Short mmCIF file of N, CA and C in Angstrom, two decimals:
data_model
loop_
_atom_site.label_atom_id
_atom_site.label_comp_id
_atom_site.label_asym_id
_atom_site.label_seq_id
_atom_site.Cartn_x
_atom_site.Cartn_y
_atom_site.Cartn_z
N MET A 1 47.69 -15.82 -64.66
CA MET A 1 49.05 -16.28 -64.59
C MET A 1 49.40 -16.99 -65.88
N GLN A 2 50.60 -16.74 -66.36
CA GLN A 2 51.08 -17.37 -67.57
C GLN A 2 51.78 -18.67 -67.22
N VAL A 3 51.49 -19.73 -67.99
CA VAL A 3 52.07 -21.04 -67.76
C VAL A 3 52.75 -21.49 -69.04
N LEU A 4 54.00 -21.92 -68.92
CA LEU A 4 54.74 -22.45 -70.06
C LEU A 4 54.65 -23.96 -70.01
N GLN A 5 54.21 -24.57 -71.11
CA GLN A 5 54.15 -26.03 -71.19
C GLN A 5 55.17 -26.51 -72.20
N VAL A 6 56.01 -27.48 -71.79
CA VAL A 6 56.98 -28.10 -72.68
C VAL A 6 56.76 -29.60 -72.59
N GLN A 7 57.06 -30.31 -73.68
CA GLN A 7 56.87 -31.76 -73.63
C GLN A 7 57.92 -32.49 -74.44
N LEU A 8 58.10 -33.75 -74.07
CA LEU A 8 59.09 -34.62 -74.69
C LEU A 8 58.46 -35.98 -74.91
N GLU A 9 58.61 -36.52 -76.12
CA GLU A 9 58.16 -37.89 -76.38
C GLU A 9 59.25 -38.83 -75.90
N VAL A 10 58.85 -39.86 -75.16
CA VAL A 10 59.77 -40.81 -74.56
C VAL A 10 59.49 -42.19 -75.17
N GLY A 11 60.54 -42.83 -75.67
CA GLY A 11 60.38 -44.16 -76.25
C GLY A 11 60.25 -45.23 -75.18
N PRO A 12 59.84 -46.43 -75.58
CA PRO A 12 59.61 -47.52 -74.62
C PRO A 12 60.90 -48.27 -74.25
N ASP A 13 61.91 -47.52 -73.88
CA ASP A 13 63.21 -48.09 -73.56
C ASP A 13 63.69 -47.48 -72.25
N PRO A 14 64.09 -48.30 -71.27
CA PRO A 14 64.54 -47.73 -69.99
C PRO A 14 65.67 -46.71 -70.13
N ALA A 15 66.45 -46.77 -71.21
CA ALA A 15 67.51 -45.78 -71.42
C ALA A 15 66.93 -44.38 -71.63
N GLU A 16 65.68 -44.29 -71.99
CA GLU A 16 65.02 -43.01 -72.21
C GLU A 16 64.86 -42.21 -70.91
N VAL A 17 64.92 -42.88 -69.78
CA VAL A 17 64.76 -42.19 -68.50
C VAL A 17 65.88 -41.17 -68.31
N GLY A 18 67.11 -41.56 -68.63
CA GLY A 18 68.24 -40.64 -68.53
C GLY A 18 68.09 -39.46 -69.47
N ARG A 19 67.62 -39.73 -70.67
CA ARG A 19 67.39 -38.64 -71.63
C ARG A 19 66.32 -37.68 -71.11
N ALA A 20 65.28 -38.22 -70.48
CA ALA A 20 64.22 -37.38 -69.93
C ALA A 20 64.76 -36.49 -68.80
N ARG A 21 65.63 -37.06 -67.94
CA ARG A 21 66.22 -36.25 -66.86
C ARG A 21 67.06 -35.11 -67.43
N LYS A 22 67.89 -35.41 -68.42
CA LYS A 22 68.74 -34.38 -69.03
C LYS A 22 67.89 -33.29 -69.66
N TRP A 23 66.88 -33.69 -70.40
CA TRP A 23 65.96 -32.74 -71.04
C TRP A 23 65.29 -31.86 -69.98
N ALA A 24 64.82 -32.49 -68.90
CA ALA A 24 64.11 -31.74 -67.85
C ALA A 24 65.04 -30.72 -67.19
N ARG A 25 66.28 -31.12 -66.92
CA ARG A 25 67.24 -30.18 -66.32
C ARG A 25 67.41 -28.95 -67.21
N SER A 26 67.55 -29.17 -68.51
CA SER A 26 67.74 -28.04 -69.42
C SER A 26 66.50 -27.15 -69.46
N ARG A 27 65.32 -27.73 -69.40
CA ARG A 27 64.09 -26.94 -69.44
C ARG A 27 63.89 -26.18 -68.14
N LEU A 28 64.23 -26.79 -67.01
CA LEU A 28 64.13 -26.08 -65.73
C LEU A 28 65.06 -24.87 -65.74
N ALA A 29 66.32 -25.09 -66.14
CA ALA A 29 67.29 -23.99 -66.18
C ALA A 29 66.83 -22.90 -67.14
N GLY A 30 66.30 -23.30 -68.29
CA GLY A 30 65.84 -22.33 -69.27
C GLY A 30 64.62 -21.55 -68.83
N SER A 31 63.88 -22.06 -67.85
CA SER A 31 62.69 -21.36 -67.37
C SER A 31 62.99 -20.50 -66.15
N GLY A 32 64.26 -20.47 -65.73
CA GLY A 32 64.62 -19.64 -64.60
C GLY A 32 64.66 -20.37 -63.27
N ILE A 33 64.46 -21.67 -63.28
CA ILE A 33 64.58 -22.45 -62.05
C ILE A 33 66.01 -22.92 -61.96
N GLY A 34 66.72 -22.41 -60.97
CA GLY A 34 68.12 -22.75 -60.80
C GLY A 34 68.28 -24.22 -60.42
N LEU A 35 69.25 -24.88 -61.03
CA LEU A 35 69.47 -26.28 -60.71
C LEU A 35 69.96 -26.47 -59.27
N ASP A 36 70.31 -25.36 -58.61
CA ASP A 36 70.70 -25.43 -57.21
C ASP A 36 69.51 -25.18 -56.27
N GLU A 37 68.33 -24.86 -56.82
CA GLU A 37 67.14 -24.69 -55.99
C GLU A 37 66.74 -26.05 -55.42
N PRO A 38 66.25 -26.08 -54.18
CA PRO A 38 65.85 -27.36 -53.59
C PRO A 38 64.82 -28.12 -54.42
N CYS A 39 63.93 -27.40 -55.08
CA CYS A 39 62.88 -28.10 -55.83
C CYS A 39 63.41 -28.72 -57.13
N ALA A 40 64.54 -28.27 -57.64
CA ALA A 40 65.02 -28.77 -58.93
C ALA A 40 65.35 -30.26 -58.87
N GLU A 41 66.14 -30.68 -57.89
CA GLU A 41 66.47 -32.10 -57.80
C GLU A 41 65.25 -32.94 -57.43
N THR A 42 64.33 -32.36 -56.64
CA THR A 42 63.08 -33.06 -56.35
C THR A 42 62.31 -33.31 -57.62
N LEU A 43 62.21 -32.28 -58.47
CA LEU A 43 61.50 -32.44 -59.74
C LEU A 43 62.18 -33.48 -60.63
N ILE A 44 63.51 -33.47 -60.68
CA ILE A 44 64.22 -34.45 -61.51
C ILE A 44 63.95 -35.86 -61.00
N LEU A 45 63.95 -36.05 -59.69
CA LEU A 45 63.66 -37.38 -59.14
C LEU A 45 62.22 -37.80 -59.45
N LEU A 46 61.27 -36.88 -59.31
CA LEU A 46 59.88 -37.20 -59.63
C LEU A 46 59.73 -37.57 -61.11
N ILE A 47 60.38 -36.82 -61.98
CA ILE A 47 60.33 -37.12 -63.41
C ILE A 47 60.92 -38.50 -63.67
N SER A 48 62.04 -38.78 -63.05
CA SER A 48 62.68 -40.08 -63.22
C SER A 48 61.74 -41.21 -62.81
N GLU A 49 61.08 -41.07 -61.69
CA GLU A 49 60.18 -42.12 -61.20
C GLU A 49 58.97 -42.28 -62.11
N LEU A 50 58.34 -41.17 -62.51
CA LEU A 50 57.14 -41.28 -63.34
C LEU A 50 57.46 -41.82 -64.74
N VAL A 51 58.57 -41.38 -65.33
CA VAL A 51 58.94 -41.88 -66.65
C VAL A 51 59.32 -43.36 -66.55
N THR A 52 60.07 -43.73 -65.51
CA THR A 52 60.43 -45.14 -65.33
C THR A 52 59.18 -45.99 -65.22
N ASN A 53 58.21 -45.56 -64.40
CA ASN A 53 56.97 -46.32 -64.27
C ASN A 53 56.27 -46.50 -65.61
N ALA A 54 56.19 -45.43 -66.38
CA ALA A 54 55.51 -45.51 -67.67
C ALA A 54 56.23 -46.47 -68.61
N VAL A 55 57.53 -46.37 -68.69
CA VAL A 55 58.30 -47.19 -69.63
C VAL A 55 58.33 -48.66 -69.19
N VAL A 56 58.60 -48.89 -67.92
CA VAL A 56 58.76 -50.26 -67.43
C VAL A 56 57.42 -50.99 -67.35
N HIS A 57 56.39 -50.33 -66.84
CA HIS A 57 55.13 -51.02 -66.60
C HIS A 57 54.20 -51.08 -67.80
N THR A 58 54.43 -50.26 -68.82
CA THR A 58 53.56 -50.33 -70.00
C THR A 58 54.29 -50.87 -71.23
N GLY A 59 55.60 -50.65 -71.30
CA GLY A 59 56.35 -51.07 -72.48
C GLY A 59 55.96 -50.28 -73.72
N CYS A 60 55.33 -49.12 -73.52
CA CYS A 60 54.85 -48.28 -74.62
C CYS A 60 55.52 -46.91 -74.55
N PRO A 61 55.50 -46.17 -75.64
CA PRO A 61 55.99 -44.79 -75.59
C PRO A 61 55.14 -43.96 -74.63
N ALA A 62 55.69 -42.86 -74.18
CA ALA A 62 54.99 -41.96 -73.26
C ALA A 62 55.32 -40.52 -73.65
N VAL A 63 54.60 -39.60 -73.06
CA VAL A 63 54.86 -38.17 -73.26
C VAL A 63 55.06 -37.54 -71.89
N LEU A 64 56.21 -36.89 -71.72
CA LEU A 64 56.53 -36.15 -70.50
C LEU A 64 56.20 -34.70 -70.75
N ARG A 65 55.40 -34.11 -69.86
CA ARG A 65 55.07 -32.69 -69.95
C ARG A 65 55.45 -32.00 -68.65
N MET A 66 55.95 -30.79 -68.79
CA MET A 66 56.20 -29.93 -67.63
C MET A 66 55.45 -28.63 -67.85
N LEU A 67 54.70 -28.22 -66.84
CA LEU A 67 54.00 -26.95 -66.87
C LEU A 67 54.64 -26.08 -65.82
N LEU A 68 55.24 -25.00 -66.28
CA LEU A 68 56.04 -24.13 -65.42
C LEU A 68 55.26 -22.85 -65.16
N GLY A 69 54.98 -22.57 -63.88
CA GLY A 69 54.22 -21.39 -63.49
C GLY A 69 55.10 -20.17 -63.40
N ALA A 70 54.72 -19.28 -62.51
CA ALA A 70 55.41 -18.00 -62.33
C ALA A 70 56.90 -18.19 -62.07
N ALA A 71 57.70 -17.25 -62.54
CA ALA A 71 59.16 -17.33 -62.40
C ALA A 71 59.59 -17.34 -60.94
N GLU A 72 58.99 -16.54 -60.10
CA GLU A 72 59.32 -16.52 -58.67
C GLU A 72 58.22 -17.26 -57.91
N GLY A 73 58.61 -18.20 -57.10
CA GLY A 73 57.61 -18.99 -56.38
C GLY A 73 56.89 -19.86 -57.38
N GLY A 74 55.59 -19.95 -57.27
CA GLY A 74 54.80 -20.69 -58.24
C GLY A 74 54.92 -22.20 -58.09
N THR A 75 54.30 -22.89 -59.01
CA THR A 75 54.20 -24.34 -58.98
C THR A 75 54.69 -24.91 -60.29
N VAL A 76 55.35 -26.05 -60.21
CA VAL A 76 55.73 -26.80 -61.41
C VAL A 76 54.92 -28.08 -61.40
N ARG A 77 54.30 -28.36 -62.52
CA ARG A 77 53.50 -29.58 -62.67
C ARG A 77 54.20 -30.48 -63.67
N VAL A 78 54.31 -31.75 -63.35
CA VAL A 78 54.90 -32.76 -64.21
C VAL A 78 53.80 -33.76 -64.54
N GLU A 79 53.68 -34.12 -65.82
CA GLU A 79 52.72 -35.12 -66.24
C GLU A 79 53.42 -36.13 -67.13
N VAL A 80 53.09 -37.39 -66.97
CA VAL A 80 53.57 -38.43 -67.88
C VAL A 80 52.36 -39.19 -68.36
N ALA A 81 52.11 -39.11 -69.67
CA ALA A 81 50.96 -39.78 -70.28
C ALA A 81 51.45 -41.01 -71.04
N ASP A 82 50.71 -42.10 -70.90
CA ASP A 82 51.04 -43.31 -71.65
C ASP A 82 49.76 -43.90 -72.24
N THR A 83 49.89 -44.98 -72.96
CA THR A 83 48.74 -45.56 -73.66
C THR A 83 48.11 -46.72 -72.90
N SER A 84 48.51 -46.94 -71.67
CA SER A 84 47.90 -47.99 -70.85
C SER A 84 46.73 -47.40 -70.08
N CYS A 85 45.60 -48.09 -70.11
CA CYS A 85 44.44 -47.59 -69.37
C CYS A 85 44.44 -48.10 -67.93
N CYS A 86 45.41 -48.93 -67.56
CA CYS A 86 45.47 -49.45 -66.19
C CYS A 86 45.89 -48.35 -65.23
N PRO A 87 45.16 -48.18 -64.13
CA PRO A 87 45.55 -47.15 -63.15
C PRO A 87 46.85 -47.54 -62.47
N PRO A 88 47.56 -46.55 -61.92
CA PRO A 88 48.78 -46.88 -61.18
C PRO A 88 48.44 -47.72 -59.95
N LYS A 89 49.32 -48.64 -59.62
CA LYS A 89 49.10 -49.51 -58.47
C LYS A 89 50.24 -49.32 -57.48
N PRO A 90 50.01 -48.50 -56.45
CA PRO A 90 51.07 -48.33 -55.44
C PRO A 90 51.40 -49.68 -54.79
N ARG A 91 52.69 -49.91 -54.62
CA ARG A 91 53.16 -51.14 -53.97
C ARG A 91 54.05 -50.74 -52.80
N HIS A 92 54.33 -51.69 -51.96
CA HIS A 92 55.22 -51.43 -50.84
C HIS A 92 56.41 -52.38 -50.95
N ALA A 93 57.58 -51.81 -51.11
CA ALA A 93 58.79 -52.62 -51.21
C ALA A 93 59.19 -53.09 -49.82
N LEU A 94 59.70 -54.28 -49.78
CA LEU A 94 60.18 -54.85 -48.52
C LEU A 94 61.69 -55.03 -48.58
N GLY A 95 62.35 -54.71 -47.49
CA GLY A 95 63.78 -54.99 -47.35
C GLY A 95 64.64 -54.67 -48.55
N ASP A 96 65.16 -55.72 -49.17
CA ASP A 96 66.09 -55.57 -50.28
C ASP A 96 65.40 -55.51 -51.65
N ASP A 97 64.09 -55.39 -51.69
CA ASP A 97 63.39 -55.31 -52.98
C ASP A 97 63.97 -54.16 -53.80
N THR A 98 64.12 -54.39 -55.09
CA THR A 98 64.65 -53.34 -55.97
C THR A 98 63.56 -52.59 -56.69
N ASN A 99 62.33 -52.99 -56.54
CA ASN A 99 61.19 -52.32 -57.17
C ASN A 99 60.13 -52.03 -56.12
N GLY A 100 59.18 -51.18 -56.48
CA GLY A 100 58.03 -50.95 -55.62
C GLY A 100 58.07 -49.71 -54.77
N ARG A 101 59.03 -48.81 -55.02
CA ARG A 101 59.12 -47.60 -54.21
C ARG A 101 58.75 -46.33 -54.97
N GLY A 102 58.52 -46.43 -56.25
CA GLY A 102 58.31 -45.25 -57.09
C GLY A 102 57.18 -44.35 -56.63
N LEU A 103 55.98 -44.90 -56.48
CA LEU A 103 54.86 -44.05 -56.08
C LEU A 103 54.95 -43.62 -54.63
N GLU A 104 55.65 -44.39 -53.80
CA GLU A 104 55.90 -43.93 -52.42
C GLU A 104 56.77 -42.68 -52.44
N LEU A 105 57.78 -42.67 -53.32
CA LEU A 105 58.63 -41.48 -53.46
C LEU A 105 57.81 -40.30 -53.97
N VAL A 106 57.00 -40.54 -54.97
CA VAL A 106 56.16 -39.47 -55.52
C VAL A 106 55.25 -38.92 -54.43
N ASP A 107 54.64 -39.82 -53.68
CA ASP A 107 53.73 -39.42 -52.61
C ASP A 107 54.44 -38.60 -51.54
N GLY A 108 55.67 -38.95 -51.23
CA GLY A 108 56.41 -38.26 -50.20
C GLY A 108 57.03 -36.94 -50.64
N LEU A 109 57.36 -36.83 -51.92
CA LEU A 109 58.08 -35.64 -52.40
C LEU A 109 57.18 -34.58 -53.04
N ALA A 110 56.11 -35.00 -53.70
CA ALA A 110 55.24 -34.04 -54.39
C ALA A 110 54.28 -33.39 -53.40
N ASP A 111 53.91 -32.16 -53.69
CA ASP A 111 52.90 -31.49 -52.88
C ASP A 111 51.51 -32.03 -53.18
N ARG A 112 51.29 -32.43 -54.41
CA ARG A 112 50.04 -33.05 -54.85
C ARG A 112 50.38 -34.02 -55.97
N TRP A 113 49.61 -35.08 -56.10
CA TRP A 113 49.77 -35.96 -57.24
C TRP A 113 48.48 -36.72 -57.48
N GLY A 114 48.37 -37.27 -58.66
CA GLY A 114 47.18 -38.04 -58.99
C GLY A 114 47.29 -38.59 -60.39
N TRP A 115 46.20 -39.10 -60.89
CA TRP A 115 46.17 -39.63 -62.25
C TRP A 115 44.77 -39.41 -62.81
N ARG A 116 44.68 -39.49 -64.13
CA ARG A 116 43.39 -39.32 -64.81
C ARG A 116 43.44 -40.07 -66.13
N PRO A 117 42.29 -40.49 -66.61
CA PRO A 117 42.25 -41.06 -67.96
C PRO A 117 42.63 -39.98 -68.97
N GLU A 118 43.34 -40.36 -70.01
CA GLU A 118 43.70 -39.41 -71.07
C GLU A 118 43.73 -40.17 -72.39
N GLY A 119 42.85 -39.81 -73.29
CA GLY A 119 42.77 -40.52 -74.57
C GLY A 119 42.50 -42.00 -74.32
N VAL A 120 43.30 -42.86 -74.94
CA VAL A 120 43.14 -44.30 -74.73
C VAL A 120 43.92 -44.79 -73.52
N GLY A 121 44.67 -43.91 -72.88
CA GLY A 121 45.52 -44.31 -71.75
C GLY A 121 45.22 -43.49 -70.52
N LYS A 122 46.31 -43.05 -69.88
CA LYS A 122 46.18 -42.27 -68.65
C LYS A 122 47.33 -41.29 -68.55
N SER A 123 47.19 -40.34 -67.65
CA SER A 123 48.24 -39.40 -67.32
C SER A 123 48.41 -39.39 -65.81
N ILE A 124 49.65 -39.56 -65.37
CA ILE A 124 49.96 -39.44 -63.95
C ILE A 124 50.67 -38.11 -63.78
N TRP A 125 50.26 -37.34 -62.79
CA TRP A 125 50.80 -36.00 -62.64
C TRP A 125 51.22 -35.76 -61.18
N CYS A 126 52.09 -34.79 -61.01
CA CYS A 126 52.44 -34.33 -59.67
C CYS A 126 52.78 -32.85 -59.75
N GLU A 127 52.68 -32.18 -58.62
CA GLU A 127 52.98 -30.76 -58.53
C GLU A 127 53.92 -30.50 -57.37
N VAL A 128 54.85 -29.58 -57.60
CA VAL A 128 55.78 -29.15 -56.56
C VAL A 128 55.68 -27.63 -56.47
N ASP A 129 55.41 -27.14 -55.27
CA ASP A 129 55.34 -25.70 -55.02
C ASP A 129 56.76 -25.21 -54.77
N ARG A 130 57.22 -24.28 -55.58
CA ARG A 130 58.61 -23.78 -55.43
C ARG A 130 58.83 -23.03 -54.15
N ASP A 131 57.81 -22.39 -53.64
CA ASP A 131 57.99 -21.58 -52.44
C ASP A 131 57.60 -22.33 -51.16
N ALA A 132 57.30 -23.62 -51.27
CA ALA A 132 56.93 -24.39 -50.09
C ALA A 132 58.17 -24.68 -49.25
N PRO A 133 58.04 -24.61 -47.93
CA PRO A 133 59.19 -24.94 -47.09
C PRO A 133 59.50 -26.43 -47.21
N GLU A 134 60.79 -26.77 -47.05
CA GLU A 134 61.17 -28.18 -47.10
C GLU A 134 60.59 -28.88 -45.89
N VAL A 135 60.04 -30.07 -46.12
CA VAL A 135 59.45 -30.86 -45.06
C VAL A 135 60.48 -31.86 -44.58
N PRO A 136 60.71 -31.95 -43.27
CA PRO A 136 61.67 -32.94 -42.79
C PRO A 136 61.18 -34.34 -43.08
N ALA A 137 62.11 -35.26 -43.26
CA ALA A 137 61.76 -36.64 -43.57
C ALA A 137 60.94 -37.23 -42.43
N ALA A 138 59.92 -37.99 -42.81
CA ALA A 138 59.07 -38.65 -41.83
C ALA A 138 59.77 -39.90 -41.30
N PRO A 139 59.48 -40.29 -40.08
CA PRO A 139 60.09 -41.51 -39.56
C PRO A 139 59.63 -42.72 -40.36
N GLU A 140 60.46 -43.76 -40.38
CA GLU A 140 60.12 -44.97 -41.11
C GLU A 140 58.87 -45.59 -40.51
N ARG A 141 58.02 -46.11 -41.39
CA ARG A 141 56.81 -46.80 -40.95
C ARG A 141 56.87 -48.22 -41.47
N SER A 142 56.28 -49.13 -40.75
CA SER A 142 56.23 -50.49 -41.23
C SER A 142 54.79 -50.98 -41.18
N GLY A 143 54.51 -51.99 -41.97
CA GLY A 143 53.19 -52.59 -41.94
C GLY A 143 52.22 -52.06 -42.97
N HIS A 144 52.53 -50.94 -43.62
CA HIS A 144 51.68 -50.44 -44.70
C HIS A 144 52.54 -49.61 -45.63
N SER A 145 51.94 -49.22 -46.75
CA SER A 145 52.73 -48.55 -47.78
C SER A 145 53.12 -47.13 -47.41
N GLY A 146 52.40 -46.51 -46.49
CA GLY A 146 52.71 -45.14 -46.13
C GLY A 146 52.09 -44.13 -47.09
N LEU A 147 51.41 -44.60 -48.14
CA LEU A 147 50.79 -43.67 -49.08
C LEU A 147 49.60 -43.00 -48.44
N LYS A 148 49.43 -41.73 -48.74
CA LYS A 148 48.28 -41.00 -48.23
C LYS A 148 47.01 -41.56 -48.86
N GLU A 149 45.94 -41.45 -48.13
CA GLU A 149 44.66 -41.88 -48.67
C GLU A 149 44.23 -40.94 -49.79
N LEU A 150 43.50 -41.47 -50.76
CA LEU A 150 42.98 -40.62 -51.82
C LEU A 150 42.06 -39.60 -51.19
N SER A 151 42.24 -38.35 -51.52
CA SER A 151 41.49 -37.31 -50.83
C SER A 151 40.47 -36.62 -51.71
N GLY A 152 40.18 -37.17 -52.86
CA GLY A 152 39.20 -36.54 -53.73
C GLY A 152 39.80 -35.45 -54.57
N ARG A 153 38.97 -34.78 -55.34
CA ARG A 153 39.42 -33.79 -56.30
C ARG A 153 39.77 -32.48 -55.61
N THR A 154 40.86 -31.86 -56.06
CA THR A 154 41.18 -30.50 -55.64
C THR A 154 41.36 -29.67 -56.90
N ASP A 155 41.41 -28.38 -56.73
CA ASP A 155 41.59 -27.52 -57.90
C ASP A 155 43.04 -27.44 -58.33
N GLY A 156 43.96 -27.96 -57.57
CA GLY A 156 45.36 -27.94 -57.98
C GLY A 156 45.95 -26.55 -57.91
N ALA A 157 47.17 -26.44 -58.30
CA ALA A 157 47.91 -25.20 -58.13
C ALA A 157 47.56 -24.14 -59.16
N TYR A 158 46.92 -24.52 -60.24
CA TYR A 158 46.65 -23.55 -61.29
C TYR A 158 45.25 -22.95 -61.17
N GLY A 159 44.54 -23.27 -60.09
CA GLY A 159 43.26 -22.65 -59.82
C GLY A 159 42.17 -23.04 -60.79
N ASN A 160 40.96 -23.04 -60.34
CA ASN A 160 39.78 -23.30 -61.15
C ASN A 160 39.86 -24.57 -61.98
N GLY A 161 40.67 -25.52 -61.58
CA GLY A 161 40.73 -26.79 -62.28
C GLY A 161 41.24 -26.68 -63.70
N ALA A 162 42.01 -25.65 -64.02
CA ALA A 162 42.43 -25.39 -65.39
C ALA A 162 43.08 -26.58 -66.07
N TYR A 163 43.84 -27.38 -65.31
CA TYR A 163 44.53 -28.50 -65.92
C TYR A 163 44.06 -29.84 -65.37
N GLU A 164 42.95 -29.85 -64.64
CA GLU A 164 42.45 -31.08 -64.07
C GLU A 164 41.06 -31.38 -64.60
N PRO A 165 40.90 -32.53 -65.28
CA PRO A 165 39.58 -32.90 -65.74
C PRO A 165 38.72 -33.36 -64.57
N PRO A 166 37.41 -33.44 -64.74
CA PRO A 166 36.52 -33.77 -63.63
C PRO A 166 36.70 -35.18 -63.10
N CYS A 167 37.40 -36.06 -63.79
CA CYS A 167 37.52 -37.45 -63.33
C CYS A 167 38.89 -37.72 -62.73
N ALA A 168 39.64 -36.69 -62.37
CA ALA A 168 41.00 -36.88 -61.85
C ALA A 168 40.95 -37.49 -60.45
N VAL A 169 41.93 -38.30 -60.14
CA VAL A 169 42.14 -38.81 -58.79
C VAL A 169 43.31 -38.03 -58.23
N THR A 170 43.13 -37.43 -57.08
CA THR A 170 44.14 -36.50 -56.55
C THR A 170 44.59 -36.91 -55.17
N ASN A 171 45.87 -36.79 -54.92
CA ASN A 171 46.45 -36.98 -53.59
C ASN A 171 47.10 -35.66 -53.21
N THR A 172 46.92 -35.22 -51.99
CA THR A 172 47.52 -33.97 -51.56
C THR A 172 48.42 -34.21 -50.36
N ALA A 173 49.44 -33.38 -50.28
CA ALA A 173 50.39 -33.52 -49.15
C ALA A 173 49.80 -32.94 -47.91
#
């Protein structure tokens, strides 16, 4: 299977999140993913959350990558690499909190997600299967974050671990 990889350097400024969304929309459309496809807005939201986390929590530049699989069906992988070696820390927002929901959204919307060390920092990634049926929203839960337990390494959507190093931490839907 042929995979197209595109990437964008993102500066350490929260205004860069909007630029990343605009760039991602153009790349999705250019790769044959219609902006009216259900997965397109999901991908834009995931990109927004991952780029925001990188910019806000590290204060450093980051690199946004999209790996686009087969034109029909297939999987889209999003990666955001930054120079912080600190692993992501899922939090649980309470009530009117304005922060703390990013990784919960990623966990709920992505088919798979995880993180791995990359260079001096890390890369957080997620995958969305274009041909996966839409999952109805889960009922609200209280008392815990709702994040799935870490389930160990999987081969991911590209088979044979092509884009996953042996030390990746993976969450699956």
